[in-house]
Coordinates of C-alpha atoms in Angstrom, one line a residue:
Chain A
M1 CA -19.2 -41.1 1.5
S2 CA -16.9 -41.8 4.4
I3 CA -13.2 -41.1 4.9
T4 CA -12.4 -44.8 4.3
D5 CA -14.1 -44.6 0.9
I6 CA -11.8 -41.7 -0.1
F7 CA -8.7 -43.6 0.8
T8 CA -9.7 -47.1 -0.5
N9 CA -11.3 -46.2 -3.8
P10 CA -8.4 -45.2 -6.1
L11 CA -10.6 -43.2 -8.4
I12 CA -12.0 -41.1 -5.6
L13 CA -8.6 -40.8 -4.0
S14 CA -7.1 -39.4 -7.2
M15 CA -10.0 -36.9 -7.5
F16 CA -9.5 -35.9 -3.8
L17 CA -5.8 -35.5 -4.1
G18 CA -6.2 -33.5 -7.4
A19 CA -8.7 -31.2 -5.8
L20 CA -6.5 -30.8 -2.7
F21 CA -3.4 -30.0 -4.7
I22 CA -5.2 -27.4 -6.8
G23 CA -7.1 -26.1 -3.8
I24 CA -4.0 -25.5 -1.7
L25 CA -2.2 -23.6 -4.5
I26 CA -5.1 -21.4 -5.1
S27 CA -5.8 -20.7 -1.5
L28 CA -2.1 -19.8 -0.9
S29 CA -2.1 -17.3 -3.7
A30 CA -5.4 -15.8 -2.7
S31 CA -4.5 -15.4 1.0
L32 CA -1.2 -13.6 0.3
L33 CA -2.8 -11.0 -1.9
G34 CA -5.9 -10.7 0.3
V35 CA -3.8 -9.0 3.1
T36 CA -3.0 -6.1 0.7
L37 CA -6.5 -5.9 -0.7
V38 CA -8.2 -5.8 2.7
L39 CA -5.7 -3.2 4.1
K40 CA -6.0 -1.0 1.0
K41 CA -9.8 -1.1 1.4
Y42 CA -10.2 -3.1 -1.8
S43 CA -12.0 -6.1 -0.4
M44 CA -14.6 -6.0 -3.1
L45 CA -12.1 -6.0 -5.9
G46 CA -11.8 -9.8 -5.9
D47 CA -15.6 -10.1 -6.2
G48 CA -15.7 -7.5 -9.0
L49 CA -12.9 -9.2 -10.9
A50 CA -14.6 -12.6 -10.5
H51 CA -17.7 -11.2 -12.1
I52 CA -15.6 -9.9 -14.9
G53 CA -14.0 -13.4 -15.1
F54 CA -17.6 -14.7 -15.5
G55 CA -18.1 -12.3 -18.4
S56 CA -14.9 -13.4 -20.0
M57 CA -15.9 -17.1 -19.7
A58 CA -19.1 -16.2 -21.5
V59 CA -17.1 -14.6 -24.2
A60 CA -14.9 -17.7 -24.4
A61 CA -18.0 -19.9 -24.7
L62 CA -19.4 -17.7 -27.5
S63 CA -16.2 -17.7 -29.5
E64 CA -15.9 -21.5 -29.0
K65 CA -19.4 -21.9 -30.4
I66 CA -18.6 -19.7 -33.4
L67 CA -15.2 -21.5 -34.0
R68 CA -16.8 -24.9 -33.6
N69 CA -19.3 -24.2 -36.2
K70 CA -16.6 -23.2 -38.6
F71 CA -14.0 -25.8 -38.1
D72 CA -16.1 -28.6 -36.7
G73 CA -13.1 -29.8 -34.8
T74 CA -12.3 -30.3 -31.1
L75 CA -10.7 -27.3 -29.6
G76 CA -8.6 -27.4 -26.6
D77 CA -9.5 -25.4 -23.5
Y78 CA -8.4 -22.0 -24.5
S79 CA -10.8 -20.0 -22.3
L80 CA -7.8 -18.9 -20.2
L81 CA -6.3 -17.1 -23.2
I82 CA -9.4 -15.0 -23.2
S83 CA -10.0 -14.7 -19.4
V84 CA -6.5 -13.8 -18.4
P85 CA -6.0 -10.6 -20.5
I86 CA -9.6 -9.4 -19.8
V87 CA -9.3 -9.8 -16.1
I88 CA -5.8 -8.3 -15.9
A89 CA -7.0 -5.3 -17.9
A90 CA -10.0 -4.8 -15.6
A91 CA -7.8 -5.2 -12.4
V92 CA -5.3 -2.6 -13.6
F93 CA -8.1 -0.3 -14.6
I94 CA -9.8 -0.5 -11.2
L95 CA -6.7 -0.3 -9.1
R96 CA -5.2 2.6 -11.0
Q97 CA -8.6 4.3 -11.2
N98 CA -8.6 6.5 -8.2
E99 CA -5.3 8.1 -9.0
H100 CA -6.8 10.4 -11.6
S101 CA -10.5 10.2 -11.8
K102 CA -13.8 11.2 -10.1
L103 CA -15.0 7.7 -9.9
N104 CA -13.7 6.1 -6.6
G105 CA -12.5 2.5 -6.4
D106 CA -15.6 1.3 -4.7
S107 CA -18.0 2.7 -7.3
A108 CA -15.7 1.5 -10.1
V109 CA -15.9 -2.0 -8.8
A110 CA -19.7 -2.0 -8.5
L111 CA -20.1 -0.4 -12.0
V112 CA -17.7 -2.7 -13.8
S113 CA -18.6 -5.9 -12.1
T114 CA -22.4 -5.7 -12.5
S115 CA -22.1 -4.7 -16.1
A116 CA -19.8 -7.7 -16.7
L117 CA -22.2 -10.0 -14.9
A118 CA -25.2 -8.8 -16.9
L119 CA -23.4 -8.9 -20.3
G120 CA -21.9 -12.2 -19.4
Y121 CA -25.2 -13.8 -18.6
I122 CA -26.7 -12.5 -21.9
I123 CA -23.8 -13.8 -23.9
Y124 CA -23.9 -17.1 -22.1
S125 CA -27.6 -17.6 -22.9
Y126 CA -27.0 -16.7 -26.5
A127 CA -24.0 -19.0 -26.8
T128 CA -25.7 -22.0 -25.3
G129 CA -29.1 -21.2 -26.8
Q130 CA -31.0 -21.2 -23.5
A131 CA -31.6 -19.2 -20.4
S132 CA -28.6 -21.0 -19.2
D133 CA -27.8 -22.6 -15.9
V134 CA -24.9 -20.6 -14.7
C135 CA -25.0 -22.0 -11.2
S136 CA -21.9 -24.1 -11.7
S137 CA -19.8 -21.2 -12.9
M138 CA -21.0 -19.0 -10.0
F139 CA -20.6 -21.6 -7.2
G140 CA -18.1 -24.0 -8.6
S141 CA -18.4 -27.3 -10.3
A142 CA -21.3 -29.2 -8.9
S143 CA -19.8 -32.5 -9.7
L144 CA -16.4 -33.4 -8.5
L145 CA -14.2 -34.5 -11.3
T146 CA -10.6 -35.5 -11.5
P147 CA -8.9 -32.2 -12.5
S148 CA -7.5 -32.5 -16.0
T149 CA -3.8 -32.3 -16.6
A150 CA -4.3 -29.0 -18.3
D151 CA -6.0 -27.6 -15.1
I152 CA -3.2 -28.8 -13.0
V153 CA -0.5 -27.4 -15.2
T154 CA -2.2 -24.0 -15.5
T155 CA -2.7 -23.8 -11.7
V156 CA 0.9 -24.8 -11.0
I157 CA 2.3 -22.2 -13.4
L158 CA 0.0 -19.4 -12.3
S159 CA 0.3 -20.0 -8.6
A160 CA 4.1 -20.3 -9.0
I161 CA 4.1 -16.9 -10.6
V162 CA 1.8 -15.3 -8.0
I163 CA 3.6 -16.7 -5.0
S164 CA 7.1 -16.1 -6.1
V165 CA 6.5 -12.6 -7.3
F166 CA 4.7 -11.8 -4.0
V167 CA 7.5 -13.2 -1.9
C168 CA 10.2 -11.4 -3.9
C169 CA 8.3 -8.1 -3.9
F170 CA 7.2 -8.4 -0.3
N171 CA 9.0 -5.3 1.0
R172 CA 7.8 -3.2 -2.0
I173 CA 4.2 -4.5 -1.6
F174 CA 4.4 -3.6 2.1
A175 CA 5.6 -0.1 1.2
V176 CA 2.7 0.5 -1.2
T177 CA 0.2 -1.0 1.3
F178 CA 1.4 0.8 4.4
D179 CA 2.1 4.3 3.2
E180 CA 1.9 5.0 -0.5
T181 CA 2.4 8.7 -0.1
F182 CA 5.7 8.3 1.7
S183 CA 6.9 5.7 -0.9
K184 CA 6.1 8.1 -3.7
A185 CA 7.7 11.0 -1.9
I186 CA 11.0 9.3 -1.6
G187 CA 11.0 8.6 -5.3
F188 CA 9.7 5.0 -5.3
N189 CA 7.6 3.9 -8.3
A190 CA 4.5 3.0 -6.4
D191 CA 2.3 2.9 -9.4
R192 CA 4.4 0.1 -11.0
Y193 CA 3.9 -2.1 -8.0
K194 CA 0.1 -1.3 -7.9
T195 CA 0.0 -2.7 -11.4
V196 CA 2.0 -5.7 -10.3
I197 CA -0.5 -6.3 -7.5
A198 CA -3.4 -5.9 -9.9
V199 CA -1.9 -8.5 -12.3
L200 CA -1.3 -11.0 -9.5
I201 CA -4.9 -10.6 -8.3
A202 CA -6.2 -11.2 -11.8
L203 CA -4.2 -14.4 -12.1
T204 CA -5.4 -15.6 -8.8
I205 CA -9.1 -14.9 -9.7
V206 CA -8.7 -16.7 -13.0
M207 CA -7.2 -19.7 -11.3
G208 CA -9.8 -20.0 -8.6
M209 CA -12.8 -19.2 -10.7
K210 CA -13.3 -22.6 -12.1
M211 CA -13.0 -24.6 -9.0
L212 CA -14.7 -22.4 -6.5
G213 CA -17.0 -20.4 -8.7
T214 CA -17.0 -16.7 -9.5
V215 CA -19.1 -15.7 -6.5
M216 CA -17.0 -17.7 -4.0
I217 CA -13.4 -16.8 -5.0
S218 CA -13.6 -13.4 -3.3
G219 CA -14.2 -15.1 0.0
L220 CA -11.0 -17.0 -0.3
I221 CA -9.2 -13.7 -0.8
V222 CA -10.8 -11.7 2.0
F223 CA -11.5 -14.2 4.8
P224 CA -8.0 -15.4 5.7
A225 CA -6.6 -11.9 5.9
L226 CA -9.4 -10.7 8.1
S227 CA -9.1 -13.8 10.3
S228 CA -5.4 -13.4 10.8
M229 CA -5.7 -9.7 11.5
R230 CA -7.8 -10.7 14.5
I231 CA -4.8 -12.4 16.2
C232 CA -1.7 -10.9 14.6
R233 CA -0.2 -7.4 14.9
T234 CA 2.7 -7.2 12.4
F235 CA 2.5 -7.3 8.6
K236 CA 4.7 -10.3 8.2
S237 CA 2.9 -12.3 10.8
V238 CA -0.5 -11.4 9.3
V239 CA 0.7 -12.6 5.8
V240 CA 2.1 -15.9 7.2
C241 CA -0.9 -16.6 9.4
S242 CA -3.3 -15.8 6.6
A243 CA -1.6 -18.3 4.3
V244 CA -1.7 -21.0 7.1
I245 CA -5.4 -20.4 7.9
S246 CA -6.3 -20.4 4.2
V247 CA -4.6 -23.7 3.5
I248 CA -6.2 -25.3 6.6
C249 CA -9.7 -24.0 5.6
S250 CA -9.3 -25.2 2.0
V251 CA -8.3 -28.7 3.1
L252 CA -11.2 -28.9 5.6
G253 CA -13.6 -27.5 3.0
I254 CA -12.6 -29.9 0.3
L255 CA -12.7 -32.8 2.6
S256 CA -16.2 -31.9 3.7
A257 CA -17.3 -31.5 0.1
F258 CA -16.2 -35.1 -0.5
L259 CA -17.8 -36.4 2.7
I260 CA -21.2 -34.7 2.5
N261 CA -23.4 -35.5 -0.4
G262 CA -24.5 -32.5 -2.5
L263 CA -22.0 -30.1 -1.0
T264 CA -19.8 -28.3 -3.6
I265 CA -16.2 -27.2 -2.9
G266 CA -16.7 -23.4 -3.3
P267 CA -19.4 -22.9 -0.7
A268 CA -17.8 -25.5 1.6
V269 CA -14.4 -23.7 1.7
V270 CA -16.1 -20.3 2.2
V271 CA -18.2 -21.6 5.1
V272 CA -15.2 -23.1 6.8
N273 CA -13.4 -19.8 6.4
L274 CA -16.4 -18.1 8.0
V275 CA -16.2 -20.4 11.0
F276 CA -12.5 -19.7 11.4
Y277 CA -13.2 -16.0 11.2
I278 CA -15.7 -16.1 14.0
A279 CA -13.6 -18.5 16.1
L280 CA -10.5 -16.4 15.8
G281 CA -12.5 -13.3 16.7
V282 CA -13.6 -14.9 19.9
F283 CA -10.1 -16.1 20.6
G284 CA -8.7 -12.6 19.9
K285 CA -11.2 -11.0 22.4
I286 CA -10.3 -13.6 25.1
K287 CA -6.6 -13.1 24.6
K288 CA -7.0 -9.3 24.9
A289 CA -9.2 -9.5 28.0
Chain B
M1 CA 27.4 33.7 -0.8
T2 CA 28.0 30.0 -0.1
D3 CA 30.0 27.7 -2.3
S4 CA 27.8 26.4 -5.0
N5 CA 28.4 22.7 -4.0
D6 CA 27.0 23.6 -0.6
V7 CA 23.7 24.7 -2.1
Y8 CA 21.3 21.7 -2.0
I9 CA 18.1 23.2 -3.5
R10 CA 17.7 26.4 -5.5
C11 CA 14.2 27.5 -6.2
R12 CA 13.9 30.4 -8.8
G13 CA 10.6 32.1 -9.5
A14 CA 8.7 28.9 -9.2
A15 CA 4.9 28.8 -9.5
F16 CA 2.8 25.7 -8.7
S17 CA -0.8 25.1 -9.4
Y18 CA -3.1 22.6 -7.6
N19 CA -6.3 21.4 -9.2
G20 CA -5.9 23.9 -12.0
K21 CA -5.5 26.9 -9.7
T22 CA -2.3 28.6 -9.0
A23 CA -1.6 27.9 -5.3
L24 CA 1.8 29.4 -5.0
S25 CA 3.9 31.7 -7.2
N26 CA 7.1 33.5 -7.4
V27 CA 9.0 31.3 -5.0
S28 CA 12.7 31.9 -4.8
F29 CA 15.0 30.6 -2.1
E30 CA 18.0 28.5 -1.5
L31 CA 18.7 25.7 0.9
S32 CA 22.3 25.0 1.8
R33 CA 24.2 22.4 3.7
G34 CA 23.4 22.6 7.4
D35 CA 20.5 25.1 7.0
Y36 CA 17.4 24.7 9.1
L37 CA 14.7 26.3 7.0
C38 CA 11.2 26.9 8.4
V39 CA 8.4 27.4 6.1
L40 CA 5.7 29.5 7.8
G41 CA 2.2 30.5 6.7
E42 CA -1.5 30.1 7.4
N43 CA -3.5 27.0 6.2
G44 CA -4.2 27.1 2.5
T45 CA -1.4 29.5 1.7
G46 CA 0.6 27.0 -0.4
K47 CA 2.8 25.2 2.1
S48 CA 1.7 21.7 1.2
T49 CA 2.0 22.7 -2.5
L50 CA 5.6 23.7 -1.9
V51 CA 6.3 20.4 -0.2
K52 CA 4.9 18.5 -3.2
G53 CA 7.0 20.7 -5.4
L54 CA 10.2 20.0 -3.5
L55 CA 9.5 16.3 -3.5
G56 CA 9.0 16.4 -7.3
L57 CA 5.4 15.2 -7.0
I58 CA 4.2 18.3 -8.9
K59 CA 6.2 20.3 -11.5
P60 CA 6.4 24.1 -11.4
D61 CA 4.4 25.8 -14.1
V62 CA 7.0 28.5 -14.4
G63 CA 10.4 28.9 -12.8
T64 CA 12.7 26.1 -11.6
V65 CA 13.4 23.8 -8.6
E66 CA 17.0 22.7 -8.9
Y67 CA 18.8 20.1 -7.0
I68 CA 22.5 21.0 -7.0
G69 CA 24.6 19.5 -4.2
A70 CA 21.9 17.0 -3.5
S71 CA 19.3 15.0 -5.4
R72 CA 15.7 14.1 -4.7
S73 CA 16.6 10.7 -3.4
D74 CA 18.6 12.4 -0.6
I75 CA 15.4 13.6 1.0
G76 CA 13.8 12.0 4.0
Y77 CA 10.2 12.9 4.3
L78 CA 7.9 13.1 7.3
P79 CA 4.3 13.5 6.1
Q80 CA 1.7 15.6 7.7
T81 CA -0.7 13.7 9.9
S82 CA -0.1 10.3 8.4
G83 CA -3.0 8.6 6.8
I84 CA -2.0 5.2 8.2
P85 CA -5.1 3.7 9.9
S86 CA -4.6 2.7 13.6
D87 CA -5.7 -0.8 12.9
F88 CA -3.0 -1.4 10.3
P89 CA -1.0 -4.5 11.4
S90 CA 2.6 -3.3 11.3
S91 CA 5.3 -3.4 13.9
V92 CA 7.3 -0.2 14.5
Y93 CA 10.3 -1.9 13.0
E94 CA 8.5 -2.7 9.8
A95 CA 7.3 0.9 9.6
V96 CA 10.8 2.3 10.1
L97 CA 12.4 -0.1 7.7
Q98 CA 10.2 1.3 4.9
G99 CA 12.6 4.3 5.0
Q100 CA 15.2 2.0 3.5
L101 CA 13.0 1.3 0.5
K102 CA 15.1 3.1 -2.1
K103 CA 18.3 1.3 -0.9
L104 CA 16.8 -1.9 -2.2
G105 CA 17.8 -0.9 -5.7
R106 CA 17.4 -4.0 -7.7
R107 CA 17.5 -6.3 -4.7
F108 CA 14.4 -8.1 -3.4
F109 CA 15.3 -8.0 0.3
Y110 CA 16.9 -5.6 2.8
S111 CA 20.6 -6.3 3.6
K112 CA 22.0 -6.6 7.1
E113 CA 23.3 -3.0 6.8
D114 CA 19.9 -1.7 5.8
K115 CA 18.4 -3.3 8.9
A116 CA 21.2 -2.2 11.2
D117 CA 20.8 1.3 9.9
A118 CA 17.1 1.3 10.7
E119 CA 17.8 0.0 14.2
N120 CA 20.4 2.7 14.7
N121 CA 17.9 5.4 13.8
M122 CA 15.4 3.9 16.2
R123 CA 18.0 4.0 18.9
L124 CA 18.8 7.6 18.1
L125 CA 15.2 8.5 18.6
G126 CA 14.8 6.5 21.7
I127 CA 12.3 4.0 20.4
E128 CA 14.3 0.9 20.2
N129 CA 12.3 -0.7 23.0
L130 CA 9.1 -0.2 20.8
K131 CA 10.6 -2.2 18.0
N132 CA 8.1 -5.0 18.0
K133 CA 5.1 -3.0 19.2
S134 CA 2.2 -2.4 16.9
F135 CA 2.6 1.0 15.2
G136 CA -1.1 1.7 15.4
L137 CA -1.1 1.5 19.2
L138 CA 1.6 4.1 19.8
S139 CA 0.9 7.5 21.3
G140 CA 1.0 10.5 19.0
G141 CA 4.6 11.4 20.1
Q142 CA 5.9 7.9 19.7
K143 CA 4.3 7.7 16.2
Q144 CA 6.1 10.9 15.2
R145 CA 9.4 9.5 16.5
A146 CA 8.9 6.4 14.5
L147 CA 8.0 8.3 11.4
L148 CA 11.0 10.6 12.0
A149 CA 13.2 7.5 12.3
R150 CA 11.8 6.3 9.0
A151 CA 12.5 9.7 7.4
L152 CA 16.0 9.5 8.8
C153 CA 16.6 6.2 7.0
A154 CA 15.8 7.9 3.7
A155 CA 17.6 11.2 4.5
N156 CA 21.1 11.4 3.1
K157 CA 21.2 15.2 3.2
I158 CA 17.8 16.7 3.7
L159 CA 15.0 16.1 6.1
L160 CA 11.6 17.5 4.9
L161 CA 9.2 17.7 7.7
D162 CA 5.5 18.6 7.2
E163 CA 4.0 19.9 10.4
P164 CA 5.9 17.4 12.6
V165 CA 4.4 18.7 15.9
A166 CA 0.8 19.0 14.8
G167 CA -1.5 17.5 17.5
L168 CA 1.3 16.8 20.0
D169 CA 1.1 18.1 23.6
P170 CA 3.5 20.9 24.6
L171 CA 6.0 18.6 26.4
V172 CA 6.3 16.2 23.5
T173 CA 6.4 19.1 21.1
S174 CA 9.5 20.6 22.7
E175 CA 11.1 17.1 22.7
M176 CA 10.5 16.8 19.0
Y177 CA 12.0 20.3 18.4
E178 CA 15.1 19.3 20.5
I179 CA 15.5 16.1 18.4
I180 CA 15.2 17.9 15.1
S181 CA 17.7 20.5 16.2
K182 CA 20.1 17.8 17.3
L183 CA 19.8 16.0 13.9
N184 CA 20.5 19.3 12.2
R185 CA 23.6 20.1 14.3
E186 CA 25.1 16.6 14.9
R187 CA 24.2 14.8 11.7
G188 CA 24.7 17.8 9.5
L189 CA 21.3 17.3 7.9
S190 CA 19.6 20.2 6.3
V191 CA 16.1 20.6 7.6
V192 CA 13.1 22.0 5.8
M193 CA 10.2 22.2 8.3
V194 CA 6.7 23.3 7.5
S195 CA 5.1 24.8 10.6
H196 CA 2.5 27.1 12.1
D197 CA 4.5 27.7 15.2
T198 CA 6.2 31.0 14.5
K199 CA 7.8 31.4 17.9
S200 CA 9.6 28.0 17.9
A201 CA 10.5 28.5 14.2
A202 CA 12.3 31.7 15.0
K203 CA 14.0 30.1 18.0
F204 CA 15.3 26.9 16.3
A205 CA 15.6 27.6 12.5
T206 CA 18.4 29.4 10.8
H207 CA 16.3 30.6 7.9
I208 CA 12.6 31.5 7.5
L209 CA 10.4 31.4 4.4
H210 CA 7.1 33.0 5.1
I211 CA 4.5 32.4 2.4
K212 CA 1.0 33.8 1.7
N213 CA 0.5 32.3 -1.7
E214 CA 3.8 33.9 -2.5
P215 CA 6.8 34.5 -0.4
V216 CA 6.4 37.5 1.9
F217 CA 9.8 36.9 3.6
F218 CA 12.9 34.9 3.0
G219 CA 16.0 35.4 5.1
T220 CA 17.7 34.4 8.4
S221 CA 15.6 34.1 11.5
E222 CA 17.4 37.1 13.1
E223 CA 16.3 39.2 10.3
Y224 CA 12.8 37.7 10.5
M225 CA 12.5 38.6 14.2
K226 CA 13.0 42.3 13.3
T227 CA 10.1 42.3 10.7
E228 CA 6.5 43.5 11.1
L229 CA 5.4 39.9 10.3
Y230 CA 7.0 38.6 13.5
N231 CA 5.9 41.4 15.7
E232 CA 2.4 41.2 14.3
F233 CA 2.4 37.5 15.3
L234 CA 3.7 38.2 18.8
G235 CA 1.1 40.9 19.2
G236 CA -1.8 39.0 17.8
C237 CA -1.3 35.4 18.8
G238 CA -1.9 35.3 22.5
H239 CA -3.3 31.9 22.2
E240 CA 0.0 30.2 21.9
H241 CA 0.8 28.0 24.9
H242 CA 4.3 27.9 26.2

C-alpha cells in the first residue's frame, strides 16, 4: 500500500483515521502515567496488568460462550465490563502492596501477571475449544479493521477520564512520585492518590490492550517517559515531552503498519518508540558533551 | 510555667513501638512557642521513632502526644537523608513547591500566593538563583537548603528537622545552623531538631531532650551543659571536628 492509496480509497482512509484517532488518545493517556510509573520504579506494572487484562479477556470469552449457549442471542461487546473491574482491582492490589507486606512490588507483579497469563490461556483454550491462537490478543489485531463505534466511544470516554484526572491531580501526583514520605509527613493522603494512579493505569491498559495487544501496551507506557527523561530535567517538561513523543511515535507506527504489508500496529508503534529512545539518547549525550 | 496557648506539643508518658518492639518509652516533654528543642541520642535509640510519633505516622501505645496551640498541619518537615534519586527530573522550584501541598485544599492548582510564598522561601535561603536547576544535580548543602525551603512552606508554627546536617562538610554545616537559628529567632518558628551533634545542640538550642530508648534528660541547654551526659560527651568524643 502506498500513501496515495490511504488518501484516495475512502474505506482505507476511514480505517486509517479511526486507528489514528484511537491511537493518539491511547498514547496520550499511556505517556502521562508512564512518567510516574517509571520514576516510582514500577515500569513492569503495565506489563503485569496487561497480562491480567489478557486473563480477564479470557474470562469474558468464557462467559460469552456460556451465555451464548443459554440465550442463543447476539450479545454486545461487554468484555470491558469484566476487564475494567478485574484490572483495576489488580492495579490497586499491586500498587498498595508494598505498604504492608513482605512481597515487594516487583515480585508481586511477576507473581500475579504470570498466573493471570497461564490461567487466561487455559480458559481461552477451553472457551474456544482449541489450543487457541492468542497471537492477536498479545500483539494486537493482525487485520486492520475500521474501529467500531463502540470502540471509539469507549476510548474517548476512558481517555477523557484518564487525561483530565491526570491534569487536575498533576500537583498531587508529583507529590506522591517525588517524595511520598514528605507528603505523608505533612498530612497529605498519599495512599488515596496512589489508588487514583492505579485506577488510571488500569483504564489505560484496558483501552490499549485491544489495539496494541497485551504484550505491547507496556512499551507505550514506559518508552515515552524514558525517552523524554533523556532530554528533559524538570517534571513538567518530562510529562509534556513524553506526551508529544508518544503521539508522534504512534502516528508514525500506525502509518507504517498501513504502508507495510503484514506489519501490525502494536509492534510497529513499539519499534518506532525504540528508535526514538535510542535517537534521543544519542542526542542527549551530544548536548551534554 | 508558660501560658497553655503557647504550648504547641505536649507529650505525656508516650511509648512507641516499631515492628512490634518497643523502641521508645516514657517520653514526656513540652514544646512551646519559640522553643528550639534538640533531640539527642545515639543511632537506634528511638529518635526516628519519636519523629514518626510527632508527625502522627505512628500512634503511641500508651501515653499521649497532644497538639495544643498548634496542629499537625502546622509542621514543616525536613526528612533525614532524602530518598529522592539523583536522576529524578525535578526543578528546585518544583521540589520546593511541594511544601505548599496542603494549601491546595480542594483546589487542583497552586494559587499565585502559594507560588510567591515558595519563591520567598527560596530567596530567604539564598537559592532563588537555583530555581530552574535540576534538584538531583545540586550539592549536598544546596539540596538541604532546598528541602528546608520546602519544609518552610509547610511550617506555620513548627519546623521538624531530622538530622539536617548529616553528611555536610563543616562550613556548610555551620551555615545550616545559622539559618535554622535565624528562622527560630526571626520567624518565631519553634524548632525540633534531631541530631548527633551534642556540641552544636548545646550551643544553639534552648532545650535538650536526650534519649536512650527513654528520656535521660529533658530541660534547658544551660542545665544540660552542667550534666554528666554533656561532660561525658566532651571527654569522650575527641573525634568531633570544629
